[in-house]
Amino acid sequence: MKKLQIFEGAVCASDGMCGLSVDQELMRIDTVVKVLQNNAYDVDRYIMPDDRKAFMENEVAGEFLRQNGNEALPLVLLDGQKVLNGRFPTNDEIAQWLEVPNLPKLLEKK
């Protein structure tokens, strides 16, 4: 099974709440990650500064952060290799990387 890790900077709450407004992209990624985790896919999400230890313990994420800073986040790793940074992956990208043929149906059931 493939492993997807998303390392992101702290801008808002993980569920998309940004003060009095909602960041739709954060809500989408939060929902996708939770649905995949609930369906036994290996997906982890780490948010600075709360998960600083995870950033530093992951060699790729730690080096990326040292070289590029928080501004280049989010960083997405697939099986430990960088596949994307600077934006969140689309649902189609996630489905392709993790070989989830039924992601739209899983998201409907959430």
PDB file of N, CA and C in Angstrom:
ATOM      1  N   MET A   1       0.842  -1.181   0.000  1.00  0.00           N
ATOM      2  CA  MET A   1       0.000   0.000   0.000  1.00  0.00           C
ATOM      3  C   MET A   1       0.886   1.242   0.000  1.00  0.00           C
ATOM      4  N   LYS A   2       0.476   2.221  -0.772  1.00  0.00           N
ATOM      5  CA  LYS A   2       1.229   3.464  -0.862  1.00  0.00           C
ATOM      6  C   LYS A   2       0.923   4.359   0.330  1.00  0.00           C
ATOM      7  N   LYS A   3       1.903   5.202   0.678  1.00  0.00           N
ATOM      8  CA  LYS A   3       1.754   6.105   1.824  1.00  0.00           C
ATOM      9  C   LYS A   3       1.835   7.543   1.340  1.00  0.00           C
ATOM     10  N   LEU A   4       0.829   8.339   1.698  1.00  0.00           N
ATOM     11  CA  LEU A   4       0.774   9.752   1.356  1.00  0.00           C
ATOM     12  C   LEU A   4       0.920  10.572   2.627  1.00  0.00           C
ATOM     13  N   GLN A   5       1.833  11.540   2.598  1.00  0.00           N
ATOM     14  CA  GLN A   5       2.045  12.429   3.738  1.00  0.00           C
ATOM     15  C   GLN A   5       1.940  13.866   3.259  1.00  0.00           C
ATOM     16  N   ILE A   6       1.167  14.666   3.994  1.00  0.00           N
ATOM     17  CA  ILE A   6       1.001  16.071   3.673  1.00  0.00           C
ATOM     18  C   ILE A   6       1.544  16.883   4.843  1.00  0.00           C
ATOM     19  N   PHE A   7       2.545  17.714   4.553  1.00  0.00           N
ATOM     20  CA  PHE A   7       3.162  18.587   5.548  1.00  0.00           C
ATOM     21  C   PHE A   7       2.749  20.010   5.196  1.00  0.00           C
ATOM     22  N   GLU A   8       2.105  20.698   6.140  1.00  0.00           N
ATOM     23  CA  GLU A   8       1.613  22.038   5.820  1.00  0.00           C
ATOM     24  C   GLU A   8       1.897  23.034   6.924  1.00  0.00           C
ATOM     25  N   GLY A   9       1.925  24.278   6.541  1.00  0.00           N
ATOM     26  CA  GLY A   9       2.136  25.358   7.485  1.00  0.00           C
ATOM     27  C   GLY A   9       0.833  25.732   8.162  1.00  0.00           C
ATOM     28  N   ALA A  10       0.937  26.365   9.315  1.00  0.00           N
ATOM     29  CA  ALA A  10      -0.252  26.759  10.065  1.00  0.00           C
ATOM     30  C   ALA A  10      -0.732  28.111   9.562  1.00  0.00           C
ATOM     31  N   VAL A  11      -1.882  28.110   8.948  1.00  0.00           N
ATOM     32  CA  VAL A  11      -2.526  29.347   8.524  1.00  0.00           C
ATOM     33  C   VAL A  11      -3.876  29.432   9.203  1.00  0.00           C
ATOM     34  N   CYS A  12      -4.559  28.322   9.223  1.00  0.00           N
ATOM     35  CA  CYS A  12      -5.905  28.222   9.803  1.00  0.00           C
ATOM     36  C   CYS A  12      -5.992  26.897  10.560  1.00  0.00           C
ATOM     37  N   ALA A  13      -7.133  26.624  11.110  1.00  0.00           N
ATOM     38  CA  ALA A  13      -7.369  25.328  11.745  1.00  0.00           C
ATOM     39  C   ALA A  13      -7.403  24.244  10.664  1.00  0.00           C
ATOM     40  N   SER A  14      -7.093  23.009  11.026  1.00  0.00           N
ATOM     41  CA  SER A  14      -7.041  21.921  10.050  1.00  0.00           C
ATOM     42  C   SER A  14      -8.364  21.681   9.346  1.00  0.00           C
ATOM     43  N   ASP A  15      -9.478  22.073   9.993  1.00  0.00           N
ATOM     44  CA  ASP A  15     -10.793  21.862   9.382  1.00  0.00           C
ATOM     45  C   ASP A  15     -11.221  23.022   8.488  1.00  0.00           C
ATOM     46  N   GLY A  16     -10.326  24.007   8.281  1.00  0.00           N
ATOM     47  CA  GLY A  16     -10.621  25.091   7.364  1.00  0.00           C
ATOM     48  C   GLY A  16     -11.074  26.391   7.988  1.00  0.00           C
ATOM     49  N   MET A  17     -11.277  26.421   9.289  1.00  0.00           N
ATOM     50  CA  MET A  17     -11.725  27.659   9.932  1.00  0.00           C
ATOM     51  C   MET A  17     -10.572  28.655  10.028  1.00  0.00           C
ATOM     52  N   CYS A  18     -10.796  29.827   9.456  1.00  0.00           N
ATOM     53  CA  CYS A  18      -9.813  30.913   9.481  1.00  0.00           C
ATOM     54  C   CYS A  18     -10.500  32.116  10.097  1.00  0.00           C
ATOM     55  N   GLY A  19     -10.429  32.224  11.406  1.00  0.00           N
ATOM     56  CA  GLY A  19     -11.140  33.304  12.076  1.00  0.00           C
ATOM     57  C   GLY A  19     -12.640  33.114  11.896  1.00  0.00           C
ATOM     58  N   LEU A  20     -13.279  34.074  11.270  1.00  0.00           N
ATOM     59  CA  LEU A  20     -14.718  33.982  11.036  1.00  0.00           C
ATOM     60  C   LEU A  20     -15.063  33.402   9.676  1.00  0.00           C
ATOM     61  N   SER A  21     -14.052  33.136   8.840  1.00  0.00           N
ATOM     62  CA  SER A  21     -14.320  32.596   7.506  1.00  0.00           C
ATOM     63  C   SER A  21     -13.817  31.158   7.399  1.00  0.00           C
ATOM     64  N   VAL A  22     -14.178  30.510   6.306  1.00  0.00           N
ATOM     65  CA  VAL A  22     -13.806  29.120   6.075  1.00  0.00           C
ATOM     66  C   VAL A  22     -12.969  29.036   4.798  1.00  0.00           C
ATOM     67  N   ASP A  23     -11.826  28.370   4.877  1.00  0.00           N
ATOM     68  CA  ASP A  23     -10.992  28.129   3.709  1.00  0.00           C
ATOM     69  C   ASP A  23     -11.481  26.829   3.068  1.00  0.00           C
ATOM     70  N   GLN A  24     -12.100  26.942   1.913  1.00  0.00           N
ATOM     71  CA  GLN A  24     -12.701  25.782   1.242  1.00  0.00           C
ATOM     72  C   GLN A  24     -11.656  24.718   0.882  1.00  0.00           C
ATOM     73  N   GLU A  25     -10.473  25.142   0.518  1.00  0.00           N
ATOM     74  CA  GLU A  25      -9.427  24.186   0.148  1.00  0.00           C
ATOM     75  C   GLU A  25      -8.985  23.371   1.362  1.00  0.00           C
ATOM     76  N   LEU A  26      -8.845  24.019   2.519  1.00  0.00           N
ATOM     77  CA  LEU A  26      -8.504  23.279   3.736  1.00  0.00           C
ATOM     78  C   LEU A  26      -9.625  22.334   4.141  1.00  0.00           C
ATOM     79  N   MET A  27     -10.859  22.759   3.972  1.00  0.00           N
ATOM     80  CA  MET A  27     -11.990  21.874   4.276  1.00  0.00           C
ATOM     81  C   MET A  27     -11.974  20.648   3.363  1.00  0.00           C
ATOM     82  N   ARG A  28     -11.684  20.875   2.072  1.00  0.00           N
ATOM     83  CA  ARG A  28     -11.657  19.767   1.113  1.00  0.00           C
ATOM     84  C   ARG A  28     -10.567  18.769   1.487  1.00  0.00           C
ATOM     85  N   ILE A  29      -9.353  19.266   1.740  1.00  0.00           N
ATOM     86  CA  ILE A  29      -8.261  18.349   2.038  1.00  0.00           C
ATOM     87  C   ILE A  29      -8.500  17.627   3.360  1.00  0.00           C
ATOM     88  N   ASP A  30      -9.073  18.314   4.338  1.00  0.00           N
ATOM     89  CA  ASP A  30      -9.398  17.697   5.623  1.00  0.00           C
ATOM     90  C   ASP A  30     -10.392  16.552   5.415  1.00  0.00           C
ATOM     91  N   THR A  31     -11.408  16.784   4.630  1.00  0.00           N
ATOM     92  CA  THR A  31     -12.418  15.756   4.350  1.00  0.00           C
ATOM     93  C   THR A  31     -11.809  14.571   3.614  1.00  0.00           C
ATOM     94  N   VAL A  32     -11.019  14.833   2.586  1.00  0.00           N
ATOM     95  CA  VAL A  32     -10.411  13.757   1.801  1.00  0.00           C
ATOM     96  C   VAL A  32      -9.506  12.900   2.679  1.00  0.00           C
ATOM     97  N   VAL A  33      -8.672  13.540   3.488  1.00  0.00           N
ATOM     98  CA  VAL A  33      -7.757  12.788   4.363  1.00  0.00           C
ATOM     99  C   VAL A  33      -8.543  11.916   5.339  1.00  0.00           C
ATOM    100  N   LYS A  34      -9.562  12.482   5.977  1.00  0.00           N
ATOM    101  CA  LYS A  34     -10.353  11.708   6.949  1.00  0.00           C
ATOM    102  C   LYS A  34     -11.079  10.537   6.284  1.00  0.00           C
ATOM    103  N   VAL A  35     -11.642  10.762   5.105  1.00  0.00           N
ATOM    104  CA  VAL A  35     -12.349   9.686   4.394  1.00  0.00           C
ATOM    105  C   VAL A  35     -11.369   8.574   4.025  1.00  0.00           C
ATOM    106  N   LEU A  36     -10.206   8.933   3.516  1.00  0.00           N
ATOM    107  CA  LEU A  36      -9.221   7.915   3.157  1.00  0.00           C
ATOM    108  C   LEU A  36      -8.731   7.154   4.384  1.00  0.00           C
ATOM    109  N   GLN A  37      -8.451   7.866   5.471  1.00  0.00           N
ATOM    110  CA  GLN A  37      -8.027   7.199   6.700  1.00  0.00           C
ATOM    111  C   GLN A  37      -9.104   6.242   7.198  1.00  0.00           C
ATOM    112  N   ASN A  38     -10.357   6.652   7.128  1.00  0.00           N
ATOM    113  CA  ASN A  38     -11.465   5.802   7.567  1.00  0.00           C
ATOM    114  C   ASN A  38     -11.670   4.589   6.671  1.00  0.00           C
ATOM    115  N   ASN A  39     -11.073   4.628   5.469  1.00  0.00           N
ATOM    116  CA  ASN A  39     -11.173   3.503   4.542  1.00  0.00           C
ATOM    117  C   ASN A  39      -9.839   2.775   4.399  1.00  0.00           C
ATOM    118  N   ALA A  40      -9.013   2.875   5.436  1.00  0.00           N
ATOM    119  CA  ALA A  40      -7.767   2.118   5.581  1.00  0.00           C
ATOM    120  C   ALA A  40      -6.669   2.498   4.593  1.00  0.00           C
ATOM    121  N   TYR A  41      -6.720   3.709   4.051  1.00  0.00           N
ATOM    122  CA  TYR A  41      -5.608   4.186   3.232  1.00  0.00           C
ATOM    123  C   TYR A  41      -4.580   4.838   4.157  1.00  0.00           C
ATOM    124  N   ASP A  42      -3.309   4.744   3.774  1.00  0.00           N
ATOM    125  CA  ASP A  42      -2.212   5.240   4.597  1.00  0.00           C
ATOM    126  C   ASP A  42      -1.936   6.700   4.250  1.00  0.00           C
ATOM    127  N   VAL A  43      -2.621   7.607   4.946  1.00  0.00           N
ATOM    128  CA  VAL A  43      -2.513   9.042   4.702  1.00  0.00           C
ATOM    129  C   VAL A  43      -2.298   9.745   6.040  1.00  0.00           C
ATOM    130  N   ASP A  44      -1.291  10.614   6.085  1.00  0.00           N
ATOM    131  CA  ASP A  44      -1.020  11.393   7.283  1.00  0.00           C
ATOM    132  C   ASP A  44      -0.920  12.858   6.904  1.00  0.00           C
ATOM    133  N   ARG A  45      -1.344  13.697   7.818  1.00  0.00           N
ATOM    134  CA  ARG A  45      -1.308  15.144   7.625  1.00  0.00           C
ATOM    135  C   ARG A  45      -0.625  15.761   8.836  1.00  0.00           C
ATOM    136  N   TYR A  46       0.396  16.577   8.578  1.00  0.00           N
ATOM    137  CA  TYR A  46       1.161  17.210   9.634  1.00  0.00           C
ATOM    138  C   TYR A  46       1.098  18.723   9.453  1.00  0.00           C
ATOM    139  N   ILE A  47       0.815  19.431  10.535  1.00  0.00           N
ATOM    140  CA  ILE A  47       0.631  20.878  10.467  1.00  0.00           C
ATOM    141  C   ILE A  47       1.597  21.558  11.437  1.00  0.00           C
ATOM    142  N   MET A  48       2.375  22.515  10.917  1.00  0.00           N
ATOM    143  CA  MET A  48       3.277  23.299  11.760  1.00  0.00           C
ATOM    144  C   MET A  48       2.464  24.305  12.547  1.00  0.00           C
ATOM    145  N   PRO A  49       2.802  24.658  13.732  1.00  0.00           N
ATOM    146  CA  PRO A  49       3.935  24.169  14.512  1.00  0.00           C
ATOM    147  C   PRO A  49       3.588  22.952  15.360  1.00  0.00           C
ATOM    148  N   ASP A  50       2.326  22.542  15.379  1.00  0.00           N
ATOM    149  CA  ASP A  50       1.912  21.441  16.250  1.00  0.00           C
ATOM    150  C   ASP A  50       2.679  20.148  16.000  1.00  0.00           C
ATOM    151  N   ASP A  51       3.002  19.880  14.743  1.00  0.00           N
ATOM    152  CA  ASP A  51       3.673  18.629  14.385  1.00  0.00           C
ATOM    153  C   ASP A  51       5.135  18.851  14.002  1.00  0.00           C
ATOM    154  N   ARG A  52       5.764  19.827  14.628  1.00  0.00           N
ATOM    155  CA  ARG A  52       7.173  20.156  14.327  1.00  0.00           C
ATOM    156  C   ARG A  52       8.061  18.916  14.388  1.00  0.00           C
ATOM    157  N   LYS A  53       7.828  18.055  15.359  1.00  0.00           N
ATOM    158  CA  LYS A  53       8.641  16.852  15.520  1.00  0.00           C
ATOM    159  C   LYS A  53       8.551  15.961  14.278  1.00  0.00           C
ATOM    160  N   ALA A  54       7.366  15.821  13.710  1.00  0.00           N
ATOM    161  CA  ALA A  54       7.189  15.000  12.503  1.00  0.00           C
ATOM    162  C   ALA A  54       7.968  15.592  11.333  1.00  0.00           C
ATOM    163  N   PHE A  55       7.976  16.923  11.222  1.00  0.00           N
ATOM    164  CA  PHE A  55       8.742  17.584  10.163  1.00  0.00           C
ATOM    165  C   PHE A  55      10.236  17.274  10.322  1.00  0.00           C
ATOM    166  N   MET A  56      10.728  17.395  11.541  1.00  0.00           N
ATOM    167  CA  MET A  56      12.155  17.222  11.782  1.00  0.00           C
ATOM    168  C   MET A  56      12.584  15.756  11.709  1.00  0.00           C
ATOM    169  N   GLU A  57      11.692  14.846  12.063  1.00  0.00           N
ATOM    170  CA  GLU A  57      12.035  13.422  12.024  1.00  0.00           C
ATOM    171  C   GLU A  57      11.998  12.861  10.609  1.00  0.00           C
ATOM    172  N   ASN A  58      11.261  13.520   9.708  1.00  0.00           N
ATOM    173  CA  ASN A  58      11.205  13.079   8.318  1.00  0.00           C
ATOM    174  C   ASN A  58      12.331  13.791   7.565  1.00  0.00           C
ATOM    175  N   GLU A  59      13.275  13.032   7.068  1.00  0.00           N
ATOM    176  CA  GLU A  59      14.458  13.602   6.429  1.00  0.00           C
ATOM    177  C   GLU A  59      14.093  14.509   5.251  1.00  0.00           C
ATOM    178  N   VAL A  60      13.180  14.073   4.400  1.00  0.00           N
ATOM    179  CA  VAL A  60      12.793  14.856   3.221  1.00  0.00           C
ATOM    180  C   VAL A  60      12.083  16.144   3.639  1.00  0.00           C
ATOM    181  N   ALA A  61      11.130  16.036   4.555  1.00  0.00           N
ATOM    182  CA  ALA A  61      10.378  17.213   5.006  1.00  0.00           C
ATOM    183  C   ALA A  61      11.278  18.191   5.755  1.00  0.00           C
ATOM    184  N   GLY A  62      12.144  17.681   6.610  1.00  0.00           N
ATOM    185  CA  GLY A  62      13.043  18.540   7.367  1.00  0.00           C
ATOM    186  C   GLY A  62      13.978  19.318   6.459  1.00  0.00           C
ATOM    187  N   GLU A  63      14.576  18.627   5.491  1.00  0.00           N
ATOM    188  CA  GLU A  63      15.481  19.293   4.549  1.00  0.00           C
ATOM    189  C   GLU A  63      14.723  20.295   3.681  1.00  0.00           C
ATOM    190  N   PHE A  64      13.536  19.911   3.240  1.00  0.00           N
ATOM    191  CA  PHE A  64      12.720  20.818   2.429  1.00  0.00           C
ATOM    192  C   PHE A  64      12.420  22.101   3.204  1.00  0.00           C
ATOM    193  N   LEU A  65      12.023  21.957   4.448  1.00  0.00           N
ATOM    194  CA  LEU A  65      11.687  23.114   5.275  1.00  0.00           C
ATOM    195  C   LEU A  65      12.917  24.001   5.507  1.00  0.00           C
ATOM    196  N   ARG A  66      14.072  23.389   5.765  1.00  0.00           N
ATOM    197  CA  ARG A  66      15.298  24.167   5.974  1.00  0.00           C
ATOM    198  C   ARG A  66      15.682  24.946   4.716  1.00  0.00           C
ATOM    199  N   GLN A  67      15.524  24.331   3.550  1.00  0.00           N
ATOM    200  CA  GLN A  67      15.927  24.974   2.299  1.00  0.00           C
ATOM    201  C   GLN A  67      14.912  25.986   1.785  1.00  0.00           C
ATOM    202  N   ASN A  68      13.613  25.729   2.012  1.00  0.00           N
ATOM    203  CA  ASN A  68      12.576  26.533   1.369  1.00  0.00           C
ATOM    204  C   ASN A  68      11.716  27.352   2.316  1.00  0.00           C
ATOM    205  N   GLY A  69      11.701  26.993   3.587  1.00  0.00           N
ATOM    206  CA  GLY A  69      10.889  27.705   4.562  1.00  0.00           C
ATOM    207  C   GLY A  69       9.405  27.374   4.461  1.00  0.00           C
ATOM    208  N   ASN A  70       8.654  27.917   5.413  1.00  0.00           N
ATOM    209  CA  ASN A  70       7.208  27.658   5.484  1.00  0.00           C
ATOM    210  C   ASN A  70       6.454  28.123   4.251  1.00  0.00           C
ATOM    211  N   GLU A  71       6.985  29.119   3.552  1.00  0.00           N
ATOM    212  CA  GLU A  71       6.283  29.692   2.416  1.00  0.00           C
ATOM    213  C   GLU A  71       6.090  28.682   1.284  1.00  0.00           C
ATOM    214  N   ALA A  72       6.940  27.665   1.213  1.00  0.00           N
ATOM    215  CA  ALA A  72       6.865  26.676   0.137  1.00  0.00           C
ATOM    216  C   ALA A  72       5.918  25.516   0.459  1.00  0.00           C
ATOM    217  N   LEU A  73       5.362  25.520   1.671  1.00  0.00           N
ATOM    218  CA  LEU A  73       4.418  24.466   2.065  1.00  0.00           C
ATOM    219  C   LEU A  73       3.061  24.744   1.434  1.00  0.00           C
ATOM    220  N   PRO A  74       2.240  23.749   1.247  1.00  0.00           N
ATOM    221  CA  PRO A  74       2.392  22.372   1.718  1.00  0.00           C
ATOM    222  C   PRO A  74       3.371  21.564   0.863  1.00  0.00           C
ATOM    223  N   LEU A  75       3.890  20.523   1.490  1.00  0.00           N
ATOM    224  CA  LEU A  75       4.766  19.546   0.853  1.00  0.00           C
ATOM    225  C   LEU A  75       4.033  18.218   0.890  1.00  0.00           C
ATOM    226  N   VAL A  76       4.011  17.524  -0.241  1.00  0.00           N
ATOM    227  CA  VAL A  76       3.323  16.240  -0.315  1.00  0.00           C
ATOM    228  C   VAL A  76       4.335  15.165  -0.710  1.00  0.00           C
ATOM    229  N   LEU A  77       4.399  14.118   0.113  1.00  0.00           N
ATOM    230  CA  LEU A  77       5.288  12.993  -0.147  1.00  0.00           C
ATOM    231  C   LEU A  77       4.470  11.749  -0.448  1.00  0.00           C
ATOM    232  N   LEU A  78       4.911  11.001  -1.429  1.00  0.00           N
ATOM    233  CA  LEU A  78       4.325   9.706  -1.739  1.00  0.00           C
ATOM    234  C   LEU A  78       5.434   8.679  -1.569  1.00  0.00           C
ATOM    235  N   ASP A  79       5.230   7.757  -0.646  1.00  0.00           N
ATOM    236  CA  ASP A  79       6.240   6.754  -0.312  1.00  0.00           C
ATOM    237  C   ASP A  79       7.601   7.400  -0.039  1.00  0.00           C
ATOM    238  N   GLY A  80       7.562   8.545   0.665  1.00  0.00           N
ATOM    239  CA  GLY A  80       8.779   9.213   1.094  1.00  0.00           C
ATOM    240  C   GLY A  80       9.424  10.119   0.058  1.00  0.00           C
ATOM    241  N   GLN A  81       8.849  10.206  -1.133  1.00  0.00           N
ATOM    242  CA  GLN A  81       9.409  11.033  -2.195  1.00  0.00           C
ATOM    243  C   GLN A  81       8.509  12.239  -2.462  1.00  0.00           C
ATOM    244  N   LYS A  82       9.115  13.401  -2.661  1.00  0.00           N
ATOM    245  CA  LYS A  82       8.338  14.611  -2.946  1.00  0.00           C
ATOM    246  C   LYS A  82       7.620  14.464  -4.287  1.00  0.00           C
ATOM    247  N   VAL A  83       6.297  14.697  -4.266  1.00  0.00           N
ATOM    248  CA  VAL A  83       5.526  14.680  -5.500  1.00  0.00           C
ATOM    249  C   VAL A  83       4.894  16.036  -5.791  1.00  0.00           C
ATOM    250  N   LEU A  84       4.849  16.915  -4.764  1.00  0.00           N
ATOM    251  CA  LEU A  84       4.191  18.201  -4.955  1.00  0.00           C
ATOM    252  C   LEU A  84       4.559  19.126  -3.812  1.00  0.00           C
ATOM    253  N   ASN A  85       4.632  20.413  -4.113  1.00  0.00           N
ATOM    254  CA  ASN A  85       4.737  21.400  -3.043  1.00  0.00           C
ATOM    255  C   ASN A  85       4.140  22.715  -3.532  1.00  0.00           C
ATOM    256  N   GLY A  86       3.771  23.556  -2.561  1.00  0.00           N
ATOM    257  CA  GLY A  86       3.228  24.866  -2.886  1.00  0.00           C
ATOM    258  C   GLY A  86       1.719  24.926  -3.016  1.00  0.00           C
ATOM    259  N   ARG A  87       1.082  23.776  -3.075  1.00  0.00           N
ATOM    260  CA  ARG A  87      -0.380  23.693  -3.131  1.00  0.00           C
ATOM    261  C   ARG A  87      -0.807  22.304  -2.682  1.00  0.00           C
ATOM    262  N   PHE A  88      -2.083  22.190  -2.358  1.00  0.00           N
ATOM    263  CA  PHE A  88      -2.616  20.878  -2.002  1.00  0.00           C
ATOM    264  C   PHE A  88      -2.908  20.089  -3.273  1.00  0.00           C
ATOM    265  N   PRO A  89      -2.784  18.774  -3.212  1.00  0.00           N
ATOM    266  CA  PRO A  89      -3.113  17.975  -4.392  1.00  0.00           C
ATOM    267  C   PRO A  89      -4.614  17.987  -4.649  1.00  0.00           C
ATOM    268  N   THR A  90      -4.966  17.823  -5.907  1.00  0.00           N
ATOM    269  CA  THR A  90      -6.381  17.701  -6.263  1.00  0.00           C
ATOM    270  C   THR A  90      -6.877  16.317  -5.849  1.00  0.00           C
ATOM    271  N   ASN A  91      -8.171  16.154  -5.813  1.00  0.00           N
ATOM    272  CA  ASN A  91      -8.736  14.832  -5.513  1.00  0.00           C
ATOM    273  C   ASN A  91      -8.292  13.816  -6.564  1.00  0.00           C
ATOM    274  N   ASP A  92      -8.229  14.238  -7.831  1.00  0.00           N
ATOM    275  CA  ASP A  92      -7.793  13.328  -8.892  1.00  0.00           C
ATOM    276  C   ASP A  92      -6.341  12.896  -8.700  1.00  0.00           C
ATOM    277  N   GLU A  93      -5.474  13.828  -8.304  1.00  0.00           N
ATOM    278  CA  GLU A  93      -4.078  13.463  -8.055  1.00  0.00           C
ATOM    279  C   GLU A  93      -3.972  12.461  -6.916  1.00  0.00           C
ATOM    280  N   ILE A  94      -4.697  12.723  -5.838  1.00  0.00           N
ATOM    281  CA  ILE A  94      -4.670  11.806  -4.690  1.00  0.00           C
ATOM    282  C   ILE A  94      -5.182  10.427  -5.099  1.00  0.00           C
ATOM    283  N   ALA A  95      -6.280  10.389  -5.822  1.00  0.00           N
ATOM    284  CA  ALA A  95      -6.855   9.112  -6.263  1.00  0.00           C
ATOM    285  C   ALA A  95      -5.867   8.344  -7.137  1.00  0.00           C
ATOM    286  N   GLN A  96      -5.185   9.054  -8.018  1.00  0.00           N
ATOM    287  CA  GLN A  96      -4.203   8.407  -8.895  1.00  0.00           C
ATOM    288  C   GLN A  96      -3.018   7.890  -8.096  1.00  0.00           C
ATOM    289  N   TRP A  97      -2.452   8.724  -7.223  1.00  0.00           N
ATOM    290  CA  TRP A  97      -1.273   8.324  -6.458  1.00  0.00           C
ATOM    291  C   TRP A  97      -1.543   7.124  -5.558  1.00  0.00           C
ATOM    292  N   LEU A  98      -2.719   7.127  -4.907  1.00  0.00           N
ATOM    293  CA  LEU A  98      -3.044   6.046  -3.965  1.00  0.00           C
ATOM    294  C   LEU A  98      -3.829   4.911  -4.610  1.00  0.00           C
ATOM    295  N   GLU A  99      -4.085   5.052  -5.906  1.00  0.00           N
ATOM    296  CA  GLU A  99      -4.843   4.041  -6.649  1.00  0.00           C
ATOM    297  C   GLU A  99      -6.203   3.801  -5.993  1.00  0.00           C
ATOM    298  N   VAL A 100      -6.955   4.890  -5.842  1.00  0.00           N
ATOM    299  CA  VAL A 100      -8.295   4.853  -5.250  1.00  0.00           C
ATOM    300  C   VAL A 100      -9.300   5.088  -6.373  1.00  0.00           C
ATOM    301  N   PRO A 101      -9.801   4.027  -6.986  1.00  0.00           N
ATOM    302  CA  PRO A 101     -10.692   4.209  -8.135  1.00  0.00           C
ATOM    303  C   PRO A 101     -12.054   4.788  -7.764  1.00  0.00           C
ATOM    304  N   ASN A 102     -12.440   4.661  -6.534  1.00  0.00           N
ATOM    305  CA  ASN A 102     -13.783   5.072  -6.114  1.00  0.00           C
ATOM    306  C   ASN A 102     -13.778   6.280  -5.178  1.00  0.00           C
ATOM    307  N   LEU A 103     -12.783   7.153  -5.265  1.00  0.00           N
ATOM    308  CA  LEU A 103     -12.717   8.292  -4.339  1.00  0.00           C
ATOM    309  C   LEU A 103     -13.971   9.162  -4.380  1.00  0.00           C
ATOM    310  N   PRO A 104     -14.510   9.505  -5.554  1.00  0.00           N
ATOM    311  CA  PRO A 104     -15.735  10.312  -5.532  1.00  0.00           C
ATOM    312  C   PRO A 104     -16.885   9.651  -4.763  1.00  0.00           C
ATOM    313  N   LYS A 105     -17.027   8.344  -4.898  1.00  0.00           N
ATOM    314  CA  LYS A 105     -18.089   7.636  -4.166  1.00  0.00           C
ATOM    315  C   LYS A 105     -17.814   7.624  -2.662  1.00  0.00           C
ATOM    316  N   LEU A 106     -16.558   7.444  -2.288  1.00  0.00           N
ATOM    317  CA  LEU A 106     -16.213   7.477  -0.867  1.00  0.00           C
ATOM    318  C   LEU A 106     -16.535   8.850  -0.265  1.00  0.00           C
ATOM    319  N   LEU A 107     -16.253   9.895  -1.030  1.00  0.00           N
ATOM    320  CA  LEU A 107     -16.504  11.248  -0.538  1.00  0.00           C
ATOM    321  C   LEU A 107     -18.010  11.550  -0.420  1.00  0.00           C
ATOM    322  N   GLU A 108     -18.796  10.948  -1.287  1.00  0.00           N
ATOM    323  CA  GLU A 108     -20.254  11.120  -1.204  1.00  0.00           C
ATOM    324  C   GLU A 108     -20.812  10.520   0.079  1.00  0.00           C
ATOM    325  N   LYS A 109     -20.222   9.416   0.546  1.00  0.00           N
ATOM    326  CA  LYS A 109     -20.710   8.718   1.723  1.00  0.00           C
ATOM    327  C   LYS A 109     -20.305   9.373   3.029  1.00  0.00           C
ATOM    328  N   LYS A 110     -19.316  10.266   2.997  1.00  0.00           N
ATOM    329  CA  LYS A 110     -18.736  10.841   4.200  1.00  0.00           C
ATOM    330  C   LYS A 110     -19.786  11.155   5.205  1.00  0.00           C
TER     331      LYS A 110
END
